mmCIF file of C-alpha atoms and ligand atoms in Angstrom:
data_model
loop_
_atom_site.group_PDB
_atom_site.id
_atom_site.type_symbol
_atom_site.label_atom_id
_atom_site.label_comp_id
_atom_site.label_asym_id
_atom_site.label_seq_id
_atom_site.Cartn_x
_atom_site.Cartn_y
_atom_site.Cartn_z
ATOM 1 C CA MET A 1 -20.679 69.196 -7.995
ATOM 2 C CA ASN A 2 -22.674 72.448 -8.317
ATOM 3 C CA GLU A 3 -21.258 75.760 -9.518
ATOM 4 C CA THR A 4 -20.585 77.126 -6.034
ATOM 5 C CA GLU A 5 -18.692 73.987 -5.070
ATOM 6 C CA GLN A 6 -16.689 74.147 -8.306
ATOM 7 C CA LEU A 7 -15.836 77.757 -7.607
ATOM 8 C CA GLU A 8 -14.806 76.915 -4.055
ATOM 9 C CA GLN A 9 -12.577 74.130 -5.305
ATOM 10 C CA ARG A 10 -10.995 76.445 -7.869
ATOM 11 C CA ILE A 11 -10.269 79.027 -5.157
ATOM 12 C CA GLN A 12 -8.691 76.361 -2.975
ATOM 13 C CA GLU A 13 -6.496 75.274 -5.876
ATOM 14 C CA LEU A 14 -5.372 78.823 -6.497
ATOM 15 C CA MET A 15 -4.637 79.336 -2.813
ATOM 16 C CA ALA A 16 -2.590 76.149 -2.750
ATOM 17 C CA LEU A 17 -0.678 77.264 -5.849
ATOM 18 C CA TRP A 18 -0.075 80.681 -4.328
ATOM 19 C CA ASP A 19 1.258 79.188 -1.083
ATOM 20 C CA ALA A 20 3.397 76.691 -2.947
ATOM 21 C CA SER A 21 4.981 79.257 -5.266
ATOM 22 C CA LYS A 22 5.850 81.485 -2.304
ATOM 23 C CA GLU A 23 7.470 78.510 -0.586
ATOM 24 C CA LEU A 24 9.357 77.525 -3.766
ATOM 25 C CA ASN A 25 11.352 80.718 -3.804
ATOM 26 C CA SER A 26 12.283 80.639 -0.131
ATOM 27 C CA HIS A 27 15.572 78.773 -0.641
ATOM 28 C CA LEU A 28 18.500 78.781 -3.042
ATOM 29 C CA GLU A 29 20.566 75.833 -1.819
ATOM 30 C CA GLN A 30 20.035 72.967 -4.233
ATOM 31 C CA ASP A 31 19.162 70.171 -1.809
ATOM 32 C CA LYS A 32 16.550 72.304 -0.097
ATOM 33 C CA VAL A 33 15.120 73.433 -3.431
ATOM 34 C CA PHE A 34 14.843 69.829 -4.645
ATOM 35 C CA ASP A 35 12.959 68.703 -1.528
ATOM 36 C CA ASN A 36 10.863 71.833 -1.473
ATOM 37 C CA ILE A 37 9.658 71.504 -5.074
ATOM 38 C CA LEU A 38 8.687 67.894 -4.576
ATOM 39 C CA GLN A 39 6.952 68.429 -1.233
ATOM 40 C CA GLN A 40 4.942 71.367 -2.537
ATOM 41 C CA MET A 41 3.860 69.415 -5.584
ATOM 42 C CA MET A 42 2.882 66.349 -3.518
ATOM 43 C CA HIS A 43 0.975 68.524 -1.093
ATOM 44 C CA VAL A 44 -0.965 70.478 -3.706
ATOM 45 C CA ILE A 45 -1.873 67.465 -5.865
ATOM 46 C CA GLY A 46 -2.299 64.966 -3.036
ATOM 47 C CA ALA A 47 0.185 62.277 -4.026
ATOM 48 C CA GLY A 48 1.277 59.340 -1.869
ATOM 49 C CA ALA A 49 4.829 59.454 -3.173
ATOM 50 C CA GLY A 50 6.965 61.466 -5.538
ATOM 51 C CA THR A 51 10.341 61.649 -7.193
ATOM 52 C CA LEU A 52 12.242 64.561 -8.661
ATOM 53 C CA TRP A 53 14.475 63.625 -11.585
ATOM 54 C CA ILE A 54 17.227 65.999 -12.660
ATOM 55 C CA ALA A 55 19.177 65.814 -15.920
ATOM 56 C CA ASP A 56 22.939 65.530 -15.514
ATOM 57 C CA THR A 57 25.180 68.116 -17.188
ATOM 58 C CA ASP A 58 25.754 66.102 -20.367
ATOM 59 C CA GLY A 59 22.010 65.384 -20.645
ATOM 60 C CA GLN A 60 22.433 61.618 -20.854
ATOM 61 C CA HIS A 61 20.828 60.558 -17.588
ATOM 62 C CA LEU A 62 18.047 61.606 -15.290
ATOM 63 C CA GLN A 63 18.936 61.115 -11.655
ATOM 64 C CA ALA A 64 16.547 60.913 -8.713
ATOM 65 C CA VAL A 65 17.657 63.760 -6.435
ATOM 66 C CA SER A 66 14.691 63.873 -4.097
ATOM 67 C CA ALA A 67 12.094 61.260 -3.222
ATOM 68 C CA PHE A 68 9.313 61.017 -0.677
ATOM 69 C CA GLY A 69 7.035 58.128 0.203
ATOM 70 C CA ALA A 70 7.593 54.399 0.596
ATOM 71 C CA ALA A 71 10.897 53.132 -0.863
ATOM 72 C CA ALA A 72 12.173 56.726 -1.203
ATOM 73 C CA GLU A 73 15.643 55.736 0.041
ATOM 74 C CA GLU A 74 15.989 53.085 -2.647
ATOM 75 C CA ILE A 75 14.885 55.413 -5.423
ATOM 76 C CA LEU A 76 17.379 58.153 -4.524
ATOM 77 C CA ASP A 77 20.418 58.129 -6.805
ATOM 78 C CA VAL A 78 18.775 55.762 -9.340
ATOM 79 C CA LYS A 79 19.771 56.898 -12.850
ATOM 80 C CA VAL A 80 17.646 56.526 -15.970
ATOM 81 C CA PRO A 81 19.522 56.578 -19.313
ATOM 82 C CA ARG A 82 18.252 58.967 -21.993
ATOM 83 C CA GLY A 83 15.187 57.772 -23.874
ATOM 84 C CA GLN A 84 13.960 55.326 -21.240
ATOM 85 C CA GLY A 85 10.639 55.524 -19.442
ATOM 86 C CA VAL A 86 7.966 58.153 -18.876
ATOM 87 C CA VAL A 87 10.376 60.559 -17.144
ATOM 88 C CA TRP A 88 12.361 60.970 -20.368
ATOM 89 C CA LYS A 89 9.295 60.901 -22.612
ATOM 90 C CA VAL A 90 7.661 63.925 -20.948
ATOM 91 C CA LEU A 91 10.942 65.807 -20.895
ATOM 92 C CA GLU A 92 11.671 65.236 -24.574
ATOM 93 C CA SER A 93 8.118 65.975 -25.701
ATOM 94 C CA GLY A 94 7.540 68.840 -23.248
ATOM 95 C CA GLN A 95 4.104 67.366 -22.533
ATOM 96 C CA ALA A 96 2.949 66.272 -19.091
ATOM 97 C CA GLU A 97 1.466 62.826 -18.846
ATOM 98 C CA ARG A 98 -1.192 61.223 -16.689
ATOM 99 C CA ILE A 99 -1.380 57.474 -16.498
ATOM 100 C CA GLU A 100 -4.191 55.744 -14.644
ATOM 101 C CA ASP A 101 -2.716 52.269 -14.607
ATOM 102 C CA VAL A 102 1.011 52.161 -15.254
ATOM 103 C CA THR A 103 1.251 48.414 -15.712
ATOM 104 C CA ARG A 104 -0.832 48.693 -18.882
ATOM 105 C CA HIS A 105 1.287 51.466 -20.307
ATOM 106 C CA ALA A 106 3.874 50.987 -23.036
ATOM 107 C CA ASP A 107 6.349 53.584 -21.707
ATOM 108 C CA TRP A 108 6.409 52.282 -18.161
ATOM 109 C CA ASN A 109 9.901 51.393 -17.068
ATOM 110 C CA GLU A 110 9.496 48.483 -14.669
ATOM 111 C CA ARG A 111 13.164 48.493 -13.769
ATOM 112 C CA ILE A 112 12.769 51.309 -11.227
ATOM 113 C CA ASP A 113 9.967 49.556 -9.356
ATOM 114 C CA GLN A 114 11.931 46.323 -9.465
ATOM 115 C CA GLU A 115 15.064 48.017 -8.129
ATOM 116 C CA SER A 116 13.272 49.957 -5.402
ATOM 117 C CA GLY A 117 10.538 47.504 -4.408
ATOM 118 C CA PHE A 118 7.873 50.215 -4.782
ATOM 119 C CA MET A 119 4.417 49.441 -6.237
ATOM 120 C CA THR A 120 3.336 52.180 -8.600
ATOM 121 C CA SER A 121 -0.327 52.300 -9.657
ATOM 122 C CA SER A 122 -1.279 55.744 -10.987
ATOM 123 C CA LEU A 123 1.175 58.307 -12.183
ATOM 124 C CA LEU A 124 1.451 61.957 -13.051
ATOM 125 C CA THR A 125 4.648 63.191 -14.698
ATOM 126 C CA VAL A 126 5.454 66.781 -15.610
ATOM 127 C CA PRO A 127 8.509 68.129 -17.428
ATOM 128 C CA LEU A 128 10.606 70.903 -15.856
ATOM 129 C CA ILE A 129 11.778 73.128 -18.672
ATOM 130 C CA VAL A 130 13.079 76.703 -18.623
ATOM 131 C CA LYS A 131 13.906 78.623 -21.813
ATOM 132 C CA SER A 132 14.027 75.342 -23.779
ATOM 133 C CA GLN A 133 16.579 73.951 -21.309
ATOM 134 C CA LEU A 134 15.585 70.446 -20.160
ATOM 135 C CA LEU A 135 16.106 70.473 -16.389
ATOM 136 C CA GLY A 136 14.302 67.310 -15.376
ATOM 137 C CA SER A 137 10.920 65.867 -14.644
ATOM 138 C CA LEU A 138 8.775 65.493 -11.626
ATOM 139 C CA GLN A 139 6.797 62.396 -10.990
ATOM 140 C CA LEU A 140 3.896 62.001 -8.607
ATOM 141 C CA LEU A 141 2.834 58.500 -7.719
ATOM 142 C CA ASN A 142 -0.353 57.000 -6.354
ATOM 143 C CA LYS A 143 -3.097 59.524 -5.628
ATOM 144 C CA ARG A 144 -3.439 59.828 -1.850
ATOM 145 C CA ASP A 145 -7.126 58.928 -1.572
ATOM 146 C CA GLY A 146 -6.595 55.740 -3.540
ATOM 147 C CA GLU A 147 -8.160 56.890 -6.805
ATOM 148 C CA PHE A 148 -6.431 57.942 -9.995
ATOM 149 C CA PHE A 149 -4.997 61.378 -10.714
ATOM 150 C CA THR A 150 -7.530 63.566 -12.550
ATOM 151 C CA GLU A 151 -7.254 66.019 -15.455
ATOM 152 C CA GLN A 152 -7.595 68.744 -12.857
ATOM 153 C CA ASP A 153 -4.565 67.370 -10.995
ATOM 154 C CA LEU A 154 -2.655 67.450 -14.260
ATOM 155 C CA ARG A 155 -3.570 71.121 -14.825
ATOM 156 C CA LEU A 156 -2.474 72.020 -11.310
ATOM 157 C CA ALA A 157 0.789 70.108 -11.673
ATOM 158 C CA GLU A 158 1.535 71.898 -14.944
ATOM 159 C CA ALA A 159 0.843 75.266 -13.359
ATOM 160 C CA LEU A 160 3.217 74.523 -10.503
ATOM 161 C CA ALA A 161 5.840 72.950 -12.768
ATOM 162 C CA HIS A 162 6.683 76.275 -14.361
ATOM 163 C CA GLN A 163 7.322 77.891 -10.963
ATOM 164 C CA SER A 164 9.299 74.840 -9.884
ATOM 165 C CA ALA A 165 11.448 74.905 -13.005
ATOM 166 C CA LEU A 166 12.273 78.569 -12.407
ATOM 167 C CA ALA A 167 13.194 77.913 -8.774
ATOM 168 C CA LEU A 168 15.335 75.002 -9.913
ATOM 169 C CA HIS A 169 17.033 77.065 -12.607
ATOM 170 C CA ASN A 170 17.837 79.830 -10.095
ATOM 171 C CA SER A 171 19.286 77.386 -7.609
ATOM 172 C CA GLN A 172 21.397 75.725 -10.314
ATOM 173 C CA MET A 173 22.807 79.100 -11.331
ATOM 174 C CA TYR A 174 23.465 79.938 -7.673
ATOM 175 C CA ASP A 175 25.185 76.592 -7.202
ATOM 176 C CA GLU A 176 27.375 77.094 -10.275
ATOM 177 C CA LEU A 177 28.413 80.567 -9.174
ATOM 178 C CA ASN A 178 29.153 79.317 -5.684
ATOM 179 C CA ARG A 179 31.263 76.440 -6.993
ATOM 180 C CA MET A 180 33.123 78.850 -9.253
ATOM 181 C CA LEU A 181 33.739 81.160 -6.285
ATOM 182 C CA ILE A 182 35.049 78.320 -4.099
ATOM 183 C CA SER A 183 37.339 77.043 -6.844
ATOM 184 C CA MET A 184 38.708 80.550 -7.444
ATOM 185 C CA ILE A 185 39.351 80.992 -3.724
ATOM 186 C CA ARG A 186 41.060 77.590 -3.649
ATOM 187 C CA THR A 187 43.233 78.562 -6.607
ATOM 188 C CA LEU A 188 44.155 81.824 -4.931
ATOM 189 C CA ALA A 189 45.068 79.971 -1.729
ATOM 190 C CA THR A 190 47.123 77.411 -3.666
ATOM 191 C CA LEU A 191 49.047 80.173 -5.441
ATOM 192 C CA LEU A 192 49.700 81.865 -2.131
ATOM 193 C CA ASP A 193 50.963 78.682 -0.476
ATOM 194 C CA ALA A 194 53.125 77.853 -3.502
ATOM 195 C CA ARG A 195 55.439 80.806 -2.753
ATOM 196 C CA ASP A 196 57.003 78.739 -0.013
ATOM 197 C CA PRO A 197 57.563 75.043 -0.781
ATOM 198 C CA TYR A 198 57.327 74.276 2.940
ATOM 199 C CA THR A 199 53.804 75.670 3.219
ATOM 200 C CA ALA A 200 52.411 74.114 0.026
ATOM 201 C CA GLY A 201 48.837 73.032 0.657
ATOM 202 C CA HIS A 202 48.696 74.792 4.042
ATOM 203 C CA SER A 203 45.566 76.895 3.414
ATOM 204 C CA GLY A 204 43.659 73.964 1.933
ATOM 205 C CA ARG A 205 44.471 71.728 4.900
ATOM 206 C CA VAL A 206 43.623 74.443 7.432
ATOM 207 C CA ALA A 207 40.285 74.994 5.650
ATOM 208 C CA ASN A 208 39.516 71.264 5.832
ATOM 209 C CA TYR A 209 40.423 70.976 9.517
ATOM 210 C CA ALA A 210 38.434 74.115 10.364
ATOM 211 C CA LEU A 211 35.416 72.736 8.488
ATOM 212 C CA TRP A 212 35.626 69.407 10.306
ATOM 213 C CA ILE A 213 35.919 71.099 13.710
ATOM 214 C CA ALA A 214 32.876 73.247 12.876
ATOM 215 C CA GLN A 215 30.877 70.183 11.871
ATOM 216 C CA LYS A 216 31.908 68.461 15.099
ATOM 217 C CA ILE A 217 30.592 71.319 17.216
ATOM 218 C CA GLY A 218 27.325 71.272 15.259
ATOM 219 C CA MET A 219 27.654 74.440 13.201
ATOM 220 C CA ALA A 220 24.916 74.916 10.576
ATOM 221 C CA PRO A 221 25.933 73.814 7.039
ATOM 222 C CA SER A 222 25.619 77.322 5.549
ATOM 223 C CA GLU A 223 27.898 78.695 8.265
ATOM 224 C CA CYS A 224 30.331 75.816 7.740
ATOM 225 C CA GLU A 225 30.615 76.810 4.104
ATOM 226 C CA GLU A 226 31.302 80.424 5.016
ATOM 227 C CA LEU A 227 33.951 79.293 7.486
ATOM 228 C CA TYR A 228 35.575 77.066 4.850
ATOM 229 C CA LYS A 229 35.954 80.015 2.470
ATOM 230 C CA ALA A 230 37.224 82.280 5.253
ATOM 231 C CA ALA A 231 39.757 79.644 6.341
ATOM 232 C CA LEU A 232 41.073 79.269 2.787
ATOM 233 C CA LEU A 233 41.817 82.991 2.832
ATOM 234 C CA HIS A 234 43.125 83.284 6.403
ATOM 235 C CA ASP A 235 46.742 83.922 5.346
ATOM 236 C CA ILE A 236 46.010 86.039 2.256
ATOM 237 C CA GLY A 237 47.926 88.900 3.873
ATOM 238 C CA LYS A 238 51.205 86.978 3.425
ATOM 239 C CA ILE A 239 51.057 88.291 -0.121
ATOM 240 C CA GLY A 240 52.318 91.552 1.370
ATOM 241 C CA ILE A 241 55.291 89.970 3.208
ATOM 242 C CA ARG A 242 58.683 89.675 1.509
ATOM 243 C CA ASP A 243 59.796 86.192 0.377
ATOM 244 C CA ASP A 244 63.112 86.350 2.258
ATOM 245 C CA LEU A 245 61.250 87.034 5.502
ATOM 246 C CA LEU A 246 58.585 84.414 4.978
ATOM 247 C CA GLN A 247 61.086 81.762 4.002
ATOM 248 C CA LYS A 248 63.831 82.673 6.438
ATOM 249 C CA PRO A 249 65.193 79.564 8.099
ATOM 250 C CA GLY A 250 65.882 79.720 11.810
ATOM 251 C CA ARG A 251 64.904 82.324 14.371
ATOM 252 C CA LEU A 252 63.472 85.698 13.445
ATOM 253 C CA THR A 253 64.571 88.960 15.022
ATOM 254 C CA LYS A 254 61.968 90.959 16.939
ATOM 255 C CA GLU A 255 61.570 93.356 13.991
ATOM 256 C CA GLU A 256 61.230 90.514 11.498
ATOM 257 C CA PHE A 257 58.609 88.816 13.650
ATOM 258 C CA SER A 258 56.545 91.959 13.987
ATOM 259 C CA ALA A 259 56.769 92.440 10.188
ATOM 260 C CA ILE A 260 55.400 88.911 9.689
ATOM 261 C CA GLN A 261 52.638 89.560 12.225
ATOM 262 C CA GLN A 262 51.422 92.284 9.907
ATOM 263 C CA HIS A 263 50.035 89.608 7.540
ATOM 264 C CA THR A 264 46.891 89.539 9.703
ATOM 265 C CA VAL A 265 46.200 93.255 9.291
ATOM 266 C CA ILE A 266 47.231 93.245 5.612
ATOM 267 C CA GLY A 267 44.930 90.271 4.928
ATOM 268 C CA ALA A 268 41.988 91.924 6.646
ATOM 269 C CA GLY A 269 42.621 95.046 4.569
ATOM 270 C CA ILE A 270 42.659 93.105 1.303
ATOM 271 C CA LEU A 271 39.460 91.199 2.109
ATOM 272 C CA ALA A 272 37.666 94.290 3.400
ATOM 273 C CA ASN A 273 37.922 95.749 -0.102
ATOM 274 C CA MET A 274 36.141 92.810 -1.713
ATOM 275 C CA GLU A 275 32.458 92.973 -2.642
ATOM 276 C CA PRO A 276 29.841 92.457 -1.405
ATOM 277 C CA ARG A 277 31.169 93.839 1.870
ATOM 278 C CA HIS A 278 28.635 92.171 4.156
ATOM 279 C CA ALA A 279 29.530 88.754 2.686
ATOM 280 C CA MET A 280 33.213 89.312 3.467
ATOM 281 C CA GLU A 281 32.834 90.402 7.104
ATOM 282 C CA ARG A 282 33.645 87.069 8.704
ATOM 283 C CA ALA A 283 36.547 86.392 6.316
ATOM 284 C CA VAL A 284 37.970 89.790 7.278
ATOM 285 C CA GLU A 285 37.676 88.937 10.995
ATOM 286 C CA THR A 286 39.258 85.517 10.438
ATOM 287 C CA ALA A 287 42.246 86.906 8.543
ATOM 288 C CA LYS A 288 42.751 89.537 11.224
ATOM 289 C CA SER A 289 42.248 87.455 14.365
ATOM 290 C CA HIS A 290 43.399 83.882 13.658
ATOM 291 C CA HIS A 291 46.574 84.455 15.684
ATOM 292 C CA GLU A 292 44.697 85.829 18.699
ATOM 293 C CA ARG A 293 44.802 83.495 21.705
ATOM 294 C CA LEU A 294 42.244 82.930 24.458
ATOM 295 C CA ASN A 295 44.451 84.371 27.250
ATOM 296 C CA GLY A 296 45.224 87.536 25.299
ATOM 297 C CA SER A 297 48.767 86.524 24.331
ATOM 298 C CA GLY A 298 48.074 86.568 20.593
ATOM 299 C CA TYR A 299 48.296 89.280 17.939
ATOM 300 C CA PRO A 300 47.567 91.792 16.432
ATOM 301 C CA GLU A 301 45.254 93.150 19.140
ATOM 302 C CA GLY A 302 45.727 90.811 22.109
ATOM 303 C CA LEU A 303 42.013 89.996 22.182
ATOM 304 C CA GLN A 304 40.790 87.625 24.911
ATOM 305 C CA GLY A 305 38.176 84.849 25.118
ATOM 306 C CA ASP A 306 34.903 85.485 23.332
ATOM 307 C CA ALA A 307 36.187 88.806 22.017
ATOM 308 C CA ILE A 308 38.005 86.670 19.443
ATOM 309 C CA PRO A 309 35.501 85.867 16.650
ATOM 310 C CA LEU A 310 34.434 82.189 16.561
ATOM 311 C CA PHE A 311 35.740 81.600 13.015
ATOM 312 C CA ALA A 312 39.146 82.932 14.072
ATOM 313 C CA ARG A 313 39.185 80.716 17.188
ATOM 314 C CA ILE A 314 38.457 77.655 15.026
ATOM 315 C CA VAL A 315 41.005 78.579 12.356
ATOM 316 C CA GLY A 316 43.521 79.258 15.159
ATOM 317 C CA VAL A 317 43.322 75.614 16.279
ATOM 318 C CA ALA A 318 43.408 74.247 12.710
ATOM 319 C CA ASP A 319 46.291 76.556 11.707
ATOM 320 C CA THR A 320 48.389 75.723 14.770
ATOM 321 C CA PHE A 321 47.894 72.009 14.259
ATOM 322 C CA ASP A 322 48.985 72.227 10.619
ATOM 323 C CA ALA A 323 51.938 74.475 11.439
ATOM 324 C CA MET A 324 53.146 72.031 14.105
ATOM 325 C CA THR A 325 53.031 69.056 11.748
ATOM 326 C CA THR A 326 54.777 70.914 8.896
ATOM 327 C CA VAL A 327 58.364 69.935 8.136
ATOM 328 C CA ARG A 328 60.640 72.956 7.754
ATOM 329 C CA PRO A 329 64.325 73.362 6.951
ATOM 330 C CA TYR A 330 65.054 73.979 10.621
ATOM 331 C CA SER A 331 62.585 71.518 12.186
ATOM 332 C CA LYS A 332 61.298 68.117 11.253
ATOM 333 C CA GLY A 333 57.839 68.926 12.571
ATOM 334 C CA PHE A 334 55.751 67.181 15.214
ATOM 335 C CA THR A 335 53.910 63.938 14.611
ATOM 336 C CA PRO A 336 50.107 64.258 14.688
ATOM 337 C CA GLN A 337 50.150 62.595 18.133
ATOM 338 C CA GLU A 338 52.724 65.079 19.485
ATOM 339 C CA SER A 339 50.727 67.979 18.002
ATOM 340 C CA ALA A 340 47.559 66.680 19.655
ATOM 341 C CA GLU A 341 49.368 66.561 23.011
ATOM 342 C CA GLU A 342 50.540 70.125 22.484
ATOM 343 C CA LEU A 343 46.980 71.284 21.726
ATOM 344 C CA LEU A 344 45.785 69.528 24.890
ATOM 345 C CA ARG A 345 48.498 71.252 26.897
ATOM 346 C CA CYS A 346 47.197 74.626 25.690
ATOM 347 C CA ARG A 347 43.525 73.616 26.035
ATOM 348 C CA GLY A 348 41.522 76.314 27.792
ATOM 349 C CA GLU A 349 44.501 78.656 27.933
ATOM 350 C CA LEU A 350 45.404 79.461 24.347
ATOM 351 C CA PHE A 351 42.645 77.533 22.588
ATOM 352 C CA GLU A 352 39.018 77.000 23.480
ATOM 353 C CA ALA A 353 38.534 73.625 25.185
ATOM 354 C CA GLU A 354 35.554 72.596 23.044
ATOM 355 C CA LEU A 355 37.474 73.267 19.818
ATOM 356 C CA VAL A 356 40.560 71.367 20.978
ATOM 357 C CA ASP A 357 38.324 68.447 21.990
ATOM 358 C CA ALA A 358 36.712 68.496 18.545
ATOM 359 C CA MET A 359 40.120 68.386 16.837
ATOM 360 C CA ILE A 360 41.275 65.567 19.110
ATOM 361 C CA SER A 361 38.193 63.464 18.420
ATOM 362 C CA ILE A 362 38.663 64.007 14.663
ATOM 363 C CA LEU A 363 42.253 62.750 15.049
ATOM 364 C CA GLU A 364 41.153 59.763 17.092
ATOM 365 C CA GLU A 365 38.447 58.859 14.585
ATOM 366 C CA CYS A 366 40.951 58.605 11.735
ATOM 367 C CA ASP A 367 43.661 57.050 13.865
ATOM 368 C CA TYR A 368 45.827 60.202 13.508
ATOM 369 C CA ASP A 369 45.890 60.008 9.704
ATOM 370 C CA LEU A 370 43.876 63.050 8.609
ATOM 371 C CA SER A 371 44.235 62.165 4.923
ATOM 372 C CA THR A 372 41.774 59.339 5.590
ATOM 373 C CA TYR A 373 39.245 61.363 7.603
ATOM 374 C CA LYS A 374 35.778 61.050 6.129
ATOM 375 C CA THR A 375 33.161 63.664 6.728
ATOM 376 C CA GLU A 376 29.423 63.316 6.308
ATOM 377 C CA ARG A 377 28.359 63.436 2.664
ATOM 378 C CA ARG A 378 25.703 66.097 3.040
ATOM 379 C CA TYR A 379 28.280 68.467 4.485
ATOM 380 C CA ARG A 380 30.995 67.922 1.940
ATOM 381 C CA ILE A 381 32.094 71.039 0.109
HETATM 382 FE FE1 FE2 B 401 48.532 83.204 9.730
#
């Protein structure tokens, strides 16, 4: 290779690195970040397969969280105990490793190939470390053109590993904060529901049902998560309603009912004061409008049809279903089957047909026992 060709190759490498590092920071959700890091690395280096191994929180195992290439499905979720194999060696030493023929190498852990049925020949493994925190290692397998990985490949992989580790670290912090936020919202909802023994668990159940309906109608996962949080908080305004009113057995007077209706407006007011404002918009709408009904008979504004925000329409169905099945001092509650019939009766008039149908098919799938309903794993919150 002459000097011009070498220079050209170097420029191409830098361009590839530049593209890859831009791509690496385009997502924050963990699953996407995992796949993204691995795909960029495989693309830049030219690997036939690859696996991203992430250390678990107690640092005792590395788990395959993303894999591409033959036998990828089998490799996913494989766990390697601390100290075993090349993936741990590079992580503990902080040094990347290039192996031309793995079968002749002392650190090669055959177990993974045996378990997955994959034939590894050449290997490139880089550690992912940020501020001395061991995040995981990234393994590239079998150079695409059939030859071995070169020293140049190793240099490129190391250059990209630093960017990858940073992207990974950011997404892990984002994930932790998000989990903390969801658990705080859940706690808040549980405290709220606990004021009235008859509504214990109400917000949590409504949030689950709303999430399942949203998944059924094909809502995007990030939107589903936003809906779940909004649904947990839909009745937050009940904090401003007196206990004796909320827990009053039997019929309410007109004045008492209109006082209780205020929980929608109070809730929206509470949530509208939370930061960041733009992130709370849909939760505010949901708290305010979950008692609105399609034909305009709901409250507080008597909105009709599409004027009712989608989240509120979904939570309206979930909330009504849970309210109907709840046992109260003055009513033994409907069975799930009776509640489903009631929803069907109001289909298209009070509740959107598509949302009622989604709830009904959820009920049918679990044979009317929602405690056994299983949702898809990748959507679970
Ligand atoms: Fe409500």
